[in-house]
mmCIF file of C-alpha atoms and ligand atoms in Angstrom:
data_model
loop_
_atom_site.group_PDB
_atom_site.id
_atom_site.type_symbol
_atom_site.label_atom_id
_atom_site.label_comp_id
_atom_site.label_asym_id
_atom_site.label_seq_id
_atom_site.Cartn_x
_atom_site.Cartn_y
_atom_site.Cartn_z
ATOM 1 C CA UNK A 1 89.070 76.887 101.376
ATOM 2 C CA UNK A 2 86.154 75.288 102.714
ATOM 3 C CA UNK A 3 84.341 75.910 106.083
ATOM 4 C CA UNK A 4 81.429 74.028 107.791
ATOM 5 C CA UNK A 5 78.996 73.285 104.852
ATOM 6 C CA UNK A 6 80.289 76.316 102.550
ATOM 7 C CA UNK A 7 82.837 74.926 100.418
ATOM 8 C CA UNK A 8 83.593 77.846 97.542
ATOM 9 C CA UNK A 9 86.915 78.437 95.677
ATOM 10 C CA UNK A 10 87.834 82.120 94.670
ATOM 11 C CA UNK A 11 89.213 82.716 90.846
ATOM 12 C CA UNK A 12 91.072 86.151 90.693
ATOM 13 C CA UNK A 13 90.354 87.437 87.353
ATOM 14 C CA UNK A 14 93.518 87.904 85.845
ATOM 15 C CA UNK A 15 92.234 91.285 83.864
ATOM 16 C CA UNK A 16 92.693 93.022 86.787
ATOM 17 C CA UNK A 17 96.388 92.025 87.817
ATOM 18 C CA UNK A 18 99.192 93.767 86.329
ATOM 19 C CA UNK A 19 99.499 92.852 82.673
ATOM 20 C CA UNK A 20 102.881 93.851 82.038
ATOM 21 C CA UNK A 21 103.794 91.251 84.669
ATOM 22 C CA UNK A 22 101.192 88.113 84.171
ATOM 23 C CA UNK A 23 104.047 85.683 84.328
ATOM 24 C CA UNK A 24 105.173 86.638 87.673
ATOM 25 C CA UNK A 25 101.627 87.342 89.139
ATOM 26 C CA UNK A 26 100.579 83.669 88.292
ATOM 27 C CA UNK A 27 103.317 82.801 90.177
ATOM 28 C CA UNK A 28 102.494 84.643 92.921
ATOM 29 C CA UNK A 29 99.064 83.382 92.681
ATOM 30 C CA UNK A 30 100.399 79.772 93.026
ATOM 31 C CA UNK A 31 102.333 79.832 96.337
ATOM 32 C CA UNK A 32 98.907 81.141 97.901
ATOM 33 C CA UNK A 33 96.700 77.774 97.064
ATOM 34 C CA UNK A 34 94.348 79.616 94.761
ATOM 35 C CA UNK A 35 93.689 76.984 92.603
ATOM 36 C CA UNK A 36 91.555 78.608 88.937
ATOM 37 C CA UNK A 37 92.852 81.557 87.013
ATOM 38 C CA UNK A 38 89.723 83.254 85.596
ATOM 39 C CA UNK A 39 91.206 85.048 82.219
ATOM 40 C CA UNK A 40 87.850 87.293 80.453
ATOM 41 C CA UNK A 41 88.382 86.855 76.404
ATOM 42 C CA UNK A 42 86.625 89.835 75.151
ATOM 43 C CA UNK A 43 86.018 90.715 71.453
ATOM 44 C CA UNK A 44 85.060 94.408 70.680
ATOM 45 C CA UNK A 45 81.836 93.187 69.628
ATOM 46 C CA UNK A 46 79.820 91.044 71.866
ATOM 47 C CA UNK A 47 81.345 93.488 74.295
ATOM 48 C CA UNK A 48 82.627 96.706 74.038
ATOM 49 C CA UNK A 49 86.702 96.030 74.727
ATOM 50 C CA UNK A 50 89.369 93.688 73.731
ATOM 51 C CA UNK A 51 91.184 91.935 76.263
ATOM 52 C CA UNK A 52 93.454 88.616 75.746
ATOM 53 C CA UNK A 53 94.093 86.317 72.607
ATOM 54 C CA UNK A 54 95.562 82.606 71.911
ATOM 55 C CA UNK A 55 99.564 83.633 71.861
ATOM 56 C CA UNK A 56 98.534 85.417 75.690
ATOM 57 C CA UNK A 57 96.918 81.889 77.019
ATOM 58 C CA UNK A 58 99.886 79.990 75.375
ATOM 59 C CA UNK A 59 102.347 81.625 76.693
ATOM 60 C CA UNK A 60 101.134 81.767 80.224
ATOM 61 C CA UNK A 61 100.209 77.840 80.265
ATOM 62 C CA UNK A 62 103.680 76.940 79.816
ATOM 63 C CA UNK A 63 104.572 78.241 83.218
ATOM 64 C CA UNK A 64 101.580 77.009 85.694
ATOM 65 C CA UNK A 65 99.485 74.223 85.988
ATOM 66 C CA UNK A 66 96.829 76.061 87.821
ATOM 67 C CA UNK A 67 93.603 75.366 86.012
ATOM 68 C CA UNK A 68 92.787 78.164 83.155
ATOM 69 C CA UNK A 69 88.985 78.981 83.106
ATOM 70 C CA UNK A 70 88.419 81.267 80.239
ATOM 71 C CA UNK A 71 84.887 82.698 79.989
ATOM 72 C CA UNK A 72 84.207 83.938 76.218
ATOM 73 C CA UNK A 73 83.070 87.082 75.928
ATOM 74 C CA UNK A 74 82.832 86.679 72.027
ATOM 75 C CA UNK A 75 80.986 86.349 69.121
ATOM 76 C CA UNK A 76 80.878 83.009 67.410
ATOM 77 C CA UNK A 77 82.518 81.254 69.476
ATOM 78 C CA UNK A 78 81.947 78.477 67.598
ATOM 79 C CA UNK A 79 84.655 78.917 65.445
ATOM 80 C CA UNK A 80 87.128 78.733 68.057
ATOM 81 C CA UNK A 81 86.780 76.581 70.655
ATOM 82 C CA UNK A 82 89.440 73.751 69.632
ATOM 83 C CA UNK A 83 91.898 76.650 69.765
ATOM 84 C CA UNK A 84 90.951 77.291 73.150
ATOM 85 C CA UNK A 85 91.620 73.694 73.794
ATOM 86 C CA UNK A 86 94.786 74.072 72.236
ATOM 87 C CA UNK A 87 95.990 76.990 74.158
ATOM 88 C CA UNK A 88 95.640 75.192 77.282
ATOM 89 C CA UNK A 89 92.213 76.263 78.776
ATOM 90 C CA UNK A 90 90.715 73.391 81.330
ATOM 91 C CA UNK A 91 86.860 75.323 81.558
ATOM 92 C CA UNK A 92 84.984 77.336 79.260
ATOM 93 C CA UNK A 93 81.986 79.383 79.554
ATOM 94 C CA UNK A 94 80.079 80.649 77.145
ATOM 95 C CA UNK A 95 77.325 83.551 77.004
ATOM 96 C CA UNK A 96 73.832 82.123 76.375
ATOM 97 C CA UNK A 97 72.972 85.505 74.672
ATOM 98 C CA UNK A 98 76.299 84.849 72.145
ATOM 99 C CA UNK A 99 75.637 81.297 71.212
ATOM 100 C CA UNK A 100 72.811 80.364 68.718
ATOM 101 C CA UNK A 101 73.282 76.227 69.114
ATOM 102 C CA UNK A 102 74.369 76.431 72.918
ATOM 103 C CA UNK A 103 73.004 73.039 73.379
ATOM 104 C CA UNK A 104 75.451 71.798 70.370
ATOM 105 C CA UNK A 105 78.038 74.169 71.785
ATOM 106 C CA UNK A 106 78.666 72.794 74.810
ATOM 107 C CA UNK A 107 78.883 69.204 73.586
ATOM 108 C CA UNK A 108 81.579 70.624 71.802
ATOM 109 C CA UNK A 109 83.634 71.780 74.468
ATOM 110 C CA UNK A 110 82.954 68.805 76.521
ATOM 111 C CA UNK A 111 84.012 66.526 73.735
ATOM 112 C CA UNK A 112 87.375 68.752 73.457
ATOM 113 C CA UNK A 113 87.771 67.724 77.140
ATOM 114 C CA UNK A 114 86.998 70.775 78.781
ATOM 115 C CA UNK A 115 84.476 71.914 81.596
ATOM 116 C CA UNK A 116 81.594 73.520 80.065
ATOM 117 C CA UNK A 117 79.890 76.149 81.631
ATOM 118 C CA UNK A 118 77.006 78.772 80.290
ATOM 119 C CA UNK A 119 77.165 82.635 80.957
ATOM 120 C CA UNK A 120 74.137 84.751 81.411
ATOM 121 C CA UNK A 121 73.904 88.186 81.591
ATOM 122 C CA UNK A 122 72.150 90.381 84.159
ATOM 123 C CA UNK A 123 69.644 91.559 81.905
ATOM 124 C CA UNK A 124 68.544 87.912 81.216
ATOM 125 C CA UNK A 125 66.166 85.603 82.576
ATOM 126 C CA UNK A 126 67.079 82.363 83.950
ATOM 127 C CA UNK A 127 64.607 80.654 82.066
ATOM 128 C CA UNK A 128 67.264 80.625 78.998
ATOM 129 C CA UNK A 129 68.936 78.194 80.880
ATOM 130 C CA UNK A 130 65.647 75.960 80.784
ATOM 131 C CA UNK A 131 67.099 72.375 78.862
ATOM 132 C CA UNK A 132 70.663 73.306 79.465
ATOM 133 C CA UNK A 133 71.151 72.146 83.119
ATOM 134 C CA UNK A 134 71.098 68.752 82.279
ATOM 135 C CA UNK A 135 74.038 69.934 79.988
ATOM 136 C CA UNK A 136 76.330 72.551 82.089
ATOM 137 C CA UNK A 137 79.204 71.818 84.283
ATOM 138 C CA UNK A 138 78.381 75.406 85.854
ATOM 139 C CA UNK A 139 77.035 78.356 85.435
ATOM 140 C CA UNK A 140 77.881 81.721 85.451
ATOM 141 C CA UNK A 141 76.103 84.151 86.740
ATOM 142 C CA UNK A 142 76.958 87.855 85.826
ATOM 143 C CA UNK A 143 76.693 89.943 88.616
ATOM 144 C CA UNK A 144 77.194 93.311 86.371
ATOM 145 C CA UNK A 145 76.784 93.749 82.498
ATOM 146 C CA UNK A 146 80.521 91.811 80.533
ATOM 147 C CA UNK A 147 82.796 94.110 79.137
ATOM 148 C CA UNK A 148 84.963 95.608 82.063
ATOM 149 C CA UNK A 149 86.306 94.953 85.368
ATOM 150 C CA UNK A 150 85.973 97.037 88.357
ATOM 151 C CA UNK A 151 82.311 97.816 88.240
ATOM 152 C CA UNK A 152 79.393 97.948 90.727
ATOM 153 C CA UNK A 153 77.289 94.833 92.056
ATOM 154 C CA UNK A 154 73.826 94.172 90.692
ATOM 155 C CA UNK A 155 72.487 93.922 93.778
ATOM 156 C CA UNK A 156 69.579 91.045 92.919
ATOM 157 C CA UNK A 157 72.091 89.167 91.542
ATOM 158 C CA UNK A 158 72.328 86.982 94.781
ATOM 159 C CA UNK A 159 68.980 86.082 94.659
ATOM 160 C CA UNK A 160 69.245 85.331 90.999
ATOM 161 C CA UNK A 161 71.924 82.630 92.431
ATOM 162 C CA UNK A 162 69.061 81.423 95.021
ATOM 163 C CA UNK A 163 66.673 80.798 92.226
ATOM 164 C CA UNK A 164 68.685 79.038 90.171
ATOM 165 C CA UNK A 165 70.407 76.953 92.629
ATOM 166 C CA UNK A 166 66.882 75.887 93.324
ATOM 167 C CA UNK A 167 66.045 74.847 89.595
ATOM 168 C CA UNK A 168 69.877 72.902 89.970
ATOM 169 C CA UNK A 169 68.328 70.667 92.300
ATOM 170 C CA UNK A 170 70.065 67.654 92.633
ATOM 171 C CA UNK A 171 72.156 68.224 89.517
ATOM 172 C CA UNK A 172 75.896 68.571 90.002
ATOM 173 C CA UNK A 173 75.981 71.644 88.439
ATOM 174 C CA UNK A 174 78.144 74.399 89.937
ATOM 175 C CA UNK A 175 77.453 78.149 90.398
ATOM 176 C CA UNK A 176 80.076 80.357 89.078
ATOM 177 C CA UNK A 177 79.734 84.460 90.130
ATOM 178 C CA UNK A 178 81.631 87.470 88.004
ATOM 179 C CA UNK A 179 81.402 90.958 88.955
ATOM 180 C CA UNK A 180 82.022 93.235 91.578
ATOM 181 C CA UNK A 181 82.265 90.355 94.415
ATOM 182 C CA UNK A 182 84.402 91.749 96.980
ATOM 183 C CA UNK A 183 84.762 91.949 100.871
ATOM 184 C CA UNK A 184 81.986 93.848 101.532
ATOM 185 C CA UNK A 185 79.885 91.200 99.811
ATOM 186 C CA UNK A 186 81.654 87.332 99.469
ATOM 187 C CA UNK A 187 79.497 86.519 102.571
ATOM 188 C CA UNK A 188 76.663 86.895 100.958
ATOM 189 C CA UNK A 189 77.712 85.524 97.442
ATOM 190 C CA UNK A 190 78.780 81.655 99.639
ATOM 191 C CA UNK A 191 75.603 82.322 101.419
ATOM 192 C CA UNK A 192 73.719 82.734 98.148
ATOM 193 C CA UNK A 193 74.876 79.520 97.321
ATOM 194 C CA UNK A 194 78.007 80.134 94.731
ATOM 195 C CA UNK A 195 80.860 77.904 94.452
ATOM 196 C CA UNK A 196 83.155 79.392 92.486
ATOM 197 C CA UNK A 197 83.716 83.165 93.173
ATOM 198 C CA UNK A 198 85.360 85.291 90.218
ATOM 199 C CA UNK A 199 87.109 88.464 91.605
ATOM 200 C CA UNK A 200 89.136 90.721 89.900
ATOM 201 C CA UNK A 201 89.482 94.264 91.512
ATOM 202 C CA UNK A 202 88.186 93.004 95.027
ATOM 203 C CA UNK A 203 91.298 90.384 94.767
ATOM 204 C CA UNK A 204 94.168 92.180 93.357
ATOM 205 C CA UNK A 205 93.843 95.604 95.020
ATOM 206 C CA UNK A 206 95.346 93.799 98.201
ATOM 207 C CA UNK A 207 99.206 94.138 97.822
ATOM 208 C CA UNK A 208 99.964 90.711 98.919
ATOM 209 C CA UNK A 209 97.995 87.844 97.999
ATOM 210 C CA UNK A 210 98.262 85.380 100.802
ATOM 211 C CA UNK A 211 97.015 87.742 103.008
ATOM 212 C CA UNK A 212 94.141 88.927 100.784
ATOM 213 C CA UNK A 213 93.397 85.685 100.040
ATOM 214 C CA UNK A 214 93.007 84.731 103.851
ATOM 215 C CA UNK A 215 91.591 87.796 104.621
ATOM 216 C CA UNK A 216 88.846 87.044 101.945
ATOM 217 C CA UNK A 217 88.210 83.333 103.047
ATOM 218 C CA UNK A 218 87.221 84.624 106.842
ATOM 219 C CA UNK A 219 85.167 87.223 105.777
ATOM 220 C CA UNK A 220 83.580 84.258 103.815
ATOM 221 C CA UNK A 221 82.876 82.055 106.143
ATOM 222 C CA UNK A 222 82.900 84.379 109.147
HETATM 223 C C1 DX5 B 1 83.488 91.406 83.309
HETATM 224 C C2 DX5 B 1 84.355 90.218 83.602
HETATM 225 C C3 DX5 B 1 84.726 90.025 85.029
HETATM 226 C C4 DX5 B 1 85.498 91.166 85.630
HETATM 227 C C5 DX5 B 1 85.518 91.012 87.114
HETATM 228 O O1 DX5 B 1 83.123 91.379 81.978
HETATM 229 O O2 DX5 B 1 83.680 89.040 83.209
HETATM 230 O O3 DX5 B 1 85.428 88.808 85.192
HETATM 231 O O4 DX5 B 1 86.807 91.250 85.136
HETATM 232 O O5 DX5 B 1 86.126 92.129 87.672
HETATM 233 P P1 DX5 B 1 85.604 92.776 89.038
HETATM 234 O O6 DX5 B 1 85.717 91.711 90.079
HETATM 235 O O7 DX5 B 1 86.553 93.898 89.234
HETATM 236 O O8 DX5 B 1 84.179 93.207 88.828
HETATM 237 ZN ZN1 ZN B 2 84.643 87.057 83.706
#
């Protein structure tokens, strides 16, 4: 998935497939190339819905390889990221606005042996992020408020990514963006500068994947 000097990688966000199938949509997912499986771990109390727990994650890591990028839409996550590890996630993000030692949280995920990335939320400035670049494997930049899929671009959100793409500098630190990306707008989200796309209802609502999926990368790079 890579064209000219836009190299990006699209993560459908599995909250938006069919859940009484996830088995056989992961495998569907597979034979098109897509390579992350974004799964949203909400809490009913950082944000206002439950979604998927431990026995979920185990169960679907026993039949893919694909690389399980969970962002943790939780309260203390603290408590739990070793059973994160242990239910087979490969990257973990967690919200900057949830986490009260992110600094010491992220070592912690990095010394489980997983990808660390931070969350922020539309509503917050990238200047929380000030002392954890240096830290961060990527970061993720909400493009509408967490809690539910299928809702409406924040339109600055893009130049949110500009801005802090430009505080990345040199760092190796990728950009990660959740929320309402779609046709209409993955253009503009590569041109932004994101690498890793999340997409949930702008992915799955095409009926066949490999299509979708190519359909999506030309828009992209168009
Ligand atoms: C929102 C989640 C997103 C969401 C994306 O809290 O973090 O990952 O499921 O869904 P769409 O692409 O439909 O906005
Ligand atoms: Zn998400």
């Amino acid at each position: 998935m890579a064209s000219q000097n836009h190299k990006f990688q699209i993560a459908p966000s599995m909250l938006a497939s069919d859940l009484s199938a996830l088995g056989n949509e992961i495998k569907m997912l597979e034979s098109t190339g897509i390579e992350i499986l974004h799964f949203d771990i909400m809490d009913g109390h950082f944000v206002p819905n439950i979604t998927f727990g431990f026995p979920v994650l185990e169960t679907l890591r026993k039949k893919t390889r694909l690389i399980f990028d969970a962002h943790l839409m939780i309260a203390d996550a603290d408590r739990y990221l070793e059973d994160f590890k242990k239910a087979g996630c490969d990257w973990l993000s967690v919200h900057v606005e949830a986490c009260p030692h992110i600094h010491r949280t992220l070592q912690q995920i990095k010394k489980l042996g997983m990808v660390a990335g931070v969350a922020i939320n539309p509503g917050t400035s990238l200047d929380a992020l000030n002392g954890l670049l240096d830290f961060a494997d990527f970061i993720l930049i909400m493009s509408v408020n967490p809690g539910f899929g299928g809702q409406s671009f924040i339109e600055n959100s893009f130049e949110k990514v500009r801005d802090l793409k430009k505080r990345i500098g040199n760092r190796k630190v990728k950009i990660q963006i959740d929320g309402g990306i779609k046709k209409e707008n993955i253009r503009d989200a590569v041109l932004s500068g994101c690498d890793i796309l999340v997409m949930g209802t702008g992915f799955f609502s095409y009926k066949d994947y490999k299509t979708g999926l190519n359909e999506l990368c030309l828009e992209a790079t168009r």
